[in-house]
Amino acid sequence: MPTLSILDFAHIFDGEDVSVSFARSVELAQHAERLGYERIWYAEHHNMKSIASSAPAVLISHVGAKTNSIRLGSGGVMLPNHSPLTIAEQFGTLAGLYPNRIDLGLGRAPGTDMRTLQALRRDPRAAESFPQDVQELAGFLGDKSLIPGVEATPGKGSHVPLYILGSSLFGAQLAGMLGLPYAFASHFAPTHLEEAVKVYRERFEPSEQLAEPYVIAAVNVLAADTEEDAASQLEKARRDRVKRMVGRGHDYSDAEVEMLMNSAQGQQVLAMLKYTASGTAPQVKEYLLRFANFVEADELMLSPLSPSTAGVHRTLDIVAEQLLPDAPRNSAAETK
């Protein structure tokens, strides 16, 4: 049975203030903690009106103060946007505040568009030094800095576990070479999943952090009490995603949204949802187990697709009841 975790984008629904989004993230983490999920990660995205997780370290600290045991981390910090020392200090601080609960997932993409990249003061060539930056960061969080005379305080000796995130073979090769866990973003970039995991396992070399390969595969999920409800929610989620990514969030009529969905760009966006478990409890359970077996995943990172808070919680309830043996069995009543 794979470990189960959650990816939270801190979505901002139509008409909401970001404070509502953050309150929902706290409720989600508390709910997931009660159900027995392993961890929740927050992704660094910029200049996206519907996503409020642009500062993962700050959000992690807020959620950590309102939970007790669930692991919290970044999924991920886009390291080329930052100096390794800064990230070491941020996550060293978090590790001091919430011992043995903090993860640091690292990606090399900008997490945004080119114009916003410039606003971040990011050097477009920064991604080229990603492997060296990861090693430098590991040194700051370990016992010996790779830069003489420079130490991370807080950070040094915290040994915050590092994870390499990716959607291509580059991250797979790097994670294998450094002996780090590998998380594949198959919830939105499904193309190279199978090949990347294969490369990672073949290239893996044991490290101080990890003796054997460890694969996390992200997958979209939407579970409901009836097939009709699940299908209705999934259709709304698909339409919302196309409106957000192709239509830039503008207000469109149903006919216009249909045209967007049928466009080449719309079809490309919908193809990103290739790995999606949707339906009733048995259907979602069967899909998730089959997916985990297909990719030989040690852990599944669930990205809930429901367009409502109640729907997301119900999804987590259903998955927990099916795949987490110790999950409370009265969880469904709490969300109704």
GROMACS .gro file of C-alpha atoms in nm, residues 42-311:
model
  270
   42TYR     CA    1   0.258   2.365  -0.111
   43ALA     CA    2   0.381   2.470  -0.455
   44GLU     CA    3   0.559   2.796  -0.537
   45HIS     CA    4   0.370   2.969  -0.819
   46HIS     CA    5   0.377   3.336  -0.911
   47ASN     CA    6   0.139   3.575  -1.085
   48MET     CA    7  -0.150   3.327  -1.082
   49LYS     CA    8  -0.475   3.483  -0.960
   50SER     CA    9  -0.623   3.154  -0.846
   51ILE     CA   10  -0.324   3.018  -0.647
   52ALA     CA   11  -0.211   3.165  -0.314
   53SER     CA   12   0.086   2.938  -0.234
   54SER     CA   13   0.352   3.168  -0.379
   55ALA     CA   14   0.544   3.179  -0.049
   56PRO     CA   15   0.554   2.815   0.069
   57ALA     CA   16   0.771   2.874   0.377
   58VAL     CA   17   0.531   3.133   0.517
   59LEU     CA   18   0.225   2.918   0.450
   60ILE     CA   19   0.396   2.613   0.601
   61SER     CA   20   0.468   2.807   0.918
   62HIS     CA   21   0.107   2.922   0.945
   63VAL     CA   22  -0.035   2.572   0.894
   64GLY     CA   23   0.228   2.418   1.121
   65ALA     CA   24   0.111   2.633   1.411
   66LYS     CA   25  -0.242   2.497   1.373
   67THR     CA   26  -0.161   2.127   1.329
   68ASN     CA   27   0.025   1.874   1.541
   69SER     CA   28   0.178   1.586   1.347
   70ILE     CA   29   0.123   1.593   0.971
   71ARG     CA   30   0.440   1.662   0.773
   72LEU     CA   31   0.450   1.991   0.583
   73GLY     CA   32   0.671   2.090   0.295
   74SER     CA   33   0.723   2.252  -0.040
   75GLY     CA   34   0.615   2.089  -0.359
   76GLY     CA   35   0.818   2.270  -0.439
   77VAL     CA   36   1.044   2.567  -0.386
   78MET     CA   37   1.172   2.679  -0.727
   79LEU     CA   38   1.536   2.699  -0.623
   80PRO     CA   39   1.663   2.911  -0.917
   81ASN     CA   40   1.439   3.190  -0.785
   82HIS     CA   41   1.635   3.203  -0.458
   83SER     CA   42   1.979   3.173  -0.309
   84PRO     CA   43   2.048   2.836  -0.140
   85LEU     CA   44   2.146   3.017   0.180
   86THR     CA   45   1.811   3.196   0.199
   87ILE     CA   46   1.616   2.873   0.156
   88ALA     CA   47   1.838   2.696   0.411
   89GLU     CA   48   1.764   2.970   0.664
   90GLN     CA   49   1.390   2.962   0.592
   91PHE     CA   50   1.357   2.585   0.621
   92GLY     CA   51   1.605   2.568   0.906
   93THR     CA   52   1.372   2.805   1.089
   94LEU     CA   53   1.074   2.584   1.009
   95ALA     CA   54   1.262   2.275   1.127
   96GLY     CA   55   1.333   2.448   1.457
   97LEU     CA   56   0.969   2.547   1.498
   98TYR     CA   57   0.824   2.210   1.392
   99PRO     CA   58   1.087   1.937   1.452
  100ASN     CA   59   1.068   1.625   1.234
  101ARG     CA   60   0.774   1.763   1.036
  102ILE     CA   61   0.935   1.964   0.755
  103ASP     CA   62   1.018   1.855   0.396
  104LEU     CA   63   1.195   2.057   0.127
  105GLY     CA   64   1.093   1.969  -0.227
  106LEU     CA   65   1.300   2.146  -0.493
  107GLY     CA   66   1.227   2.230  -0.855
  108ARG     CA   67   1.428   2.412  -1.120
  109ALA     CA   68   1.143   2.570  -1.319
  110PRO     CA   69   1.061   2.937  -1.262
  111GLY     CA   70   0.702   2.858  -1.163
  112THR     CA   71   0.578   3.146  -1.374
  113ASP     CA   72   0.590   3.328  -1.708
  114MET     CA   73   0.881   3.521  -1.857
  115ARG     CA   74   0.754   3.866  -1.757
  116THR     CA   75   0.706   3.760  -1.396
  117LEU     CA   76   1.045   3.592  -1.407
  118GLN     CA   77   1.195   3.933  -1.477
  119ALA     CA   78   0.995   4.085  -1.191
  120LEU     CA   79   1.147   3.821  -0.961
  121ARG     CA   80   1.492   3.952  -1.063
  122ARG     CA   81   1.573   3.598  -1.168
  123ASP     CA   82   1.865   3.530  -1.399
  124PRO     CA   83   1.727   3.324  -1.691
  125ARG     CA   84   2.043   3.113  -1.674
  126ALA     CA   85   1.997   3.033  -1.303
  127ALA     CA   86   1.843   2.692  -1.378
  128GLU     CA   87   2.175   2.581  -1.527
  129SER     CA   88   2.333   2.575  -1.180
  130PHE     CA   89   2.044   2.382  -1.021
  131PRO     CA   90   2.253   2.068  -0.943
  132GLN     CA   91   2.525   2.276  -0.776
  133ASP     CA   92   2.266   2.482  -0.588
  134VAL     CA   93   2.100   2.168  -0.453
  135GLN     CA   94   2.434   2.043  -0.321
  136GLU     CA   95   2.515   2.382  -0.173
  137LEU     CA   96   2.175   2.385  -0.001
  138ALA     CA   97   2.230   2.033   0.133
  139GLY     CA   98   2.560   2.148   0.279
  140PHE     CA   99   2.396   2.442   0.456
  141LEU     CA  100   2.132   2.209   0.607
  142GLY     CA  101   2.388   1.943   0.696
  143ASP     CA  102   2.693   1.953   0.918
  144LYS     CA  103   2.943   2.107   0.677
  145SER     CA  104   2.890   2.403   0.448
  146LEU     CA  105   3.039   2.385   0.100
  147ILE     CA  106   3.127   2.755   0.127
  148PRO     CA  107   3.407   2.812   0.380
  149GLY     CA  108   3.314   3.063   0.647
  150VAL     CA  109   2.941   3.071   0.559
  151GLU     CA  110   2.685   2.878   0.764
  152ALA     CA  111   2.306   2.882   0.776
  153THR     CA  112   2.166   2.990   1.112
  154PRO     CA  113   1.908   2.848   1.156
  155GLY     CA  114   1.967   2.555   0.923
  156LYS     CA  115   2.300   2.398   1.003
  157GLY     CA  116   2.260   2.047   1.138
  158SER     CA  117   1.882   2.042   1.080
  159HIS     CA  118   1.911   1.782   0.802
  160VAL     CA  119   1.577   1.883   0.655
  161PRO     CA  120   1.507   1.605   0.400
  162LEU     CA  121   1.540   1.714   0.039
  163TYR     CA  122   1.325   1.591  -0.250
  164ILE     CA  123   1.385   1.653  -0.619
  165LEU     CA  124   1.073   1.745  -0.814
  166GLY     CA  125   1.051   1.702  -1.187
  167SER     CA  126   0.851   1.644  -1.501
  168SER     CA  127   1.137   1.538  -1.728
  169LEU     CA  128   1.441   1.311  -1.730
  170PHE     CA  129   1.670   1.583  -1.595
  171GLY     CA  130   1.525   1.573  -1.245
  172ALA     CA  131   1.517   1.193  -1.250
  173GLN     CA  132   1.885   1.172  -1.333
  174LEU     CA  133   1.980   1.432  -1.072
  175ALA     CA  134   1.774   1.270  -0.796
  176GLY     CA  135   1.933   0.934  -0.874
  177MET     CA  136   2.285   1.074  -0.882
  178LEU     CA  137   2.242   1.257  -0.549
  179GLY     CA  138   2.056   0.970  -0.383
  180LEU     CA  139   1.747   1.178  -0.306
  181PRO     CA  140   1.374   1.095  -0.322
  182TYR     CA  141   1.212   1.181  -0.654
  183ALA     CA  142   0.865   1.331  -0.698
  184PHE     CA  143   0.716   1.337  -1.049
  185ALA     CA  144   0.457   1.601  -1.140
  186SER     CA  145   0.230   1.359  -1.324
  187HIS     CA  146  -0.079   1.551  -1.207
  188PHE     CA  147  -0.012   1.810  -1.478
  189ALA     CA  148   0.285   1.681  -1.685
  190PRO     CA  149   0.212   1.313  -1.756
  191THR     CA  150   0.421   1.261  -2.068
  192HIS     CA  151   0.750   1.130  -1.930
  193LEU     CA  152   0.630   0.965  -1.607
  194GLU     CA  153   0.715   0.604  -1.686
  195GLU     CA  154   1.052   0.678  -1.847
  196ALA     CA  155   1.159   0.922  -1.575
  197VAL     CA  156   1.088   0.677  -1.294
  198LYS     CA  157   1.278   0.406  -1.481
  199VAL     CA  158   1.580   0.635  -1.527
  200TYR     CA  159   1.568   0.740  -1.163
  201ARG     CA  160   1.573   0.383  -1.036
  202GLU     CA  161   1.852   0.285  -1.276
  203ARG     CA  162   2.070   0.584  -1.186
  204PHE     CA  163   2.007   0.579  -0.811
  205GLU     CA  164   2.309   0.577  -0.582
  206PRO     CA  165   2.262   0.544  -0.203
  207SER     CA  166   2.328   0.857   0.001
  208GLU     CA  167   2.339   0.963   0.363
  209GLN     CA  168   1.973   1.061   0.338
  210LEU     CA  169   1.840   0.761   0.143
  211ALA     CA  170   1.952   0.400   0.106
  212GLU     CA  171   1.705   0.296  -0.166
  213PRO     CA  172   1.507   0.476  -0.438
  214TYR     CA  173   1.188   0.646  -0.325
  215VAL     CA  174   0.929   0.756  -0.583
  216ILE     CA  175   0.641   0.995  -0.525
  217ALA     CA  176   0.393   1.017  -0.812
  218ALA     CA  177   0.134   1.294  -0.819
  219VAL     CA  178  -0.217   1.210  -0.935
  220ASN     CA  179  -0.542   1.405  -0.958
  221VAL     CA  180  -0.834   1.272  -0.758
  222LEU     CA  181  -1.205   1.343  -0.724
  223ALA     CA  182  -1.423   1.103  -0.528
  224ALA     CA  183  -1.796   1.134  -0.455
  225ASP     CA  184  -2.082   0.924  -0.326
  226THR     CA  185  -2.234   0.879  -0.672
  227GLU     CA  186  -2.093   0.855  -1.024
  228GLU     CA  187  -2.321   1.138  -1.132
  229ASP     CA  188  -2.189   1.375  -0.866
  230ALA     CA  189  -1.828   1.284  -0.943
  231ALA     CA  190  -1.883   1.336  -1.317
  232SER     CA  191  -2.052   1.672  -1.259
  233GLN     CA  192  -1.772   1.797  -1.035
  234LEU     CA  193  -1.505   1.672  -1.274
  235GLU     CA  194  -1.665   1.852  -1.567
  236LYS     CA  195  -1.674   2.177  -1.372
  237ALA     CA  196  -1.310   2.130  -1.270
  238ARG     CA  197  -1.211   2.070  -1.633
  239ARG     CA  198  -1.397   2.379  -1.752
  240ASP     CA  199  -1.251   2.594  -1.473
  241ARG     CA  200  -0.900   2.483  -1.561
  242VAL     CA  201  -0.940   2.568  -1.928
  243LYS     CA  202  -1.094   2.906  -1.842
  244ARG     CA  203  -0.803   2.978  -1.607
  245MET     CA  204  -0.520   2.861  -1.830
  246VAL     CA  205  -0.646   2.936  -2.180
  247GLY     CA  206  -0.903   3.208  -2.116
  248ARG     CA  207  -0.691   3.381  -1.850
  249GLY     CA  208  -0.980   3.368  -1.605
  250HIS     CA  209  -1.211   3.601  -1.801
  251ASP     CA  210  -1.586   3.561  -1.774
  252TYR     CA  211  -1.712   3.352  -2.065
  253SER     CA  212  -2.049   3.217  -2.167
  254ASP     CA  213  -2.100   2.839  -2.165
  255ALA     CA  214  -2.074   2.834  -2.546
  256GLU     CA  215  -1.747   3.026  -2.537
  257VAL     CA  216  -1.603   2.792  -2.274
  258GLU     CA  217  -1.701   2.500  -2.496
  259MET     CA  218  -1.509   2.658  -2.782
  260LEU     CA  219  -1.205   2.706  -2.559
  261MET     CA  220  -1.219   2.343  -2.451
  262ASN     CA  221  -1.232   2.224  -2.811
  263SER     CA  222  -0.945   2.446  -2.921
  264ALA     CA  223  -0.593   2.307  -2.959
  265GLN     CA  224  -0.484   2.491  -2.644
  266GLY     CA  225  -0.786   2.367  -2.454
  267GLN     CA  226  -0.720   2.007  -2.553
  268GLN     CA  227  -0.358   2.047  -2.445
  269VAL     CA  228  -0.469   2.168  -2.102
  270LEU     CA  229  -0.716   1.881  -2.064
  271ALA     CA  230  -0.445   1.631  -2.163
  272MET     CA  231  -0.255   1.746  -1.856
  273LEU     CA  232  -0.523   1.571  -1.649
  274LYS     CA  233  -0.441   1.231  -1.800
  275TYR     CA  234  -0.376   1.073  -1.461
  276THR     CA  235  -0.702   1.138  -1.278
  277ALA     CA  236  -0.888   0.908  -1.041
  278SER     CA  237  -1.256   1.000  -1.038
  279GLY     CA  238  -1.580   0.832  -0.942
  280THR     CA  239  -1.716   0.646  -0.643
  281ALA     CA  240  -1.512   0.487  -0.364
  282PRO     CA  241  -1.449   0.152  -0.540
  283GLN     CA  242  -1.363   0.321  -0.869
  284VAL     CA  243  -1.117   0.563  -0.713
  285LYS     CA  244  -0.957   0.293  -0.500
  286GLU     CA  245  -0.910   0.067  -0.803
  287TYR     CA  246  -0.759   0.349  -1.009
  288LEU     CA  247  -0.515   0.465  -0.740
  289LEU     CA  248  -0.389   0.113  -0.669
  290ARG     CA  249  -0.351   0.043  -1.040
  291PHE     CA  250  -0.169   0.373  -1.093
  292ALA     CA  251   0.065   0.311  -0.800
  293ASN     CA  252   0.145  -0.037  -0.930
  294PHE     CA  253   0.196   0.090  -1.285
  295VAL     CA  254   0.462   0.340  -1.178
  296GLU     CA  255   0.590   0.139  -0.878
  297ALA     CA  256   0.525   0.441  -0.658
  298ASP     CA  257   0.622   0.435  -0.292
  299GLU     CA  258   0.392   0.729  -0.231
  300LEU     CA  259   0.101   0.897  -0.406
  301MET     CA  260   0.068   1.274  -0.385
  302LEU     CA  261  -0.300   1.347  -0.432
  303SER     CA  262  -0.408   1.669  -0.604
  304PRO     CA  263  -0.780   1.712  -0.522
  305LEU     CA  264  -0.982   1.837  -0.819
  306SER     CA  265  -1.318   1.912  -0.661
  307PRO     CA  266  -1.421   2.275  -0.718
  308SER     CA  267  -1.561   2.310  -0.365
  309THR     CA  268  -1.428   2.279  -0.009
  310ALA     CA  269  -1.690   2.020   0.081
  311GLY     CA  270  -1.602   1.820  -0.229
   0.00000   0.00000   0.00000
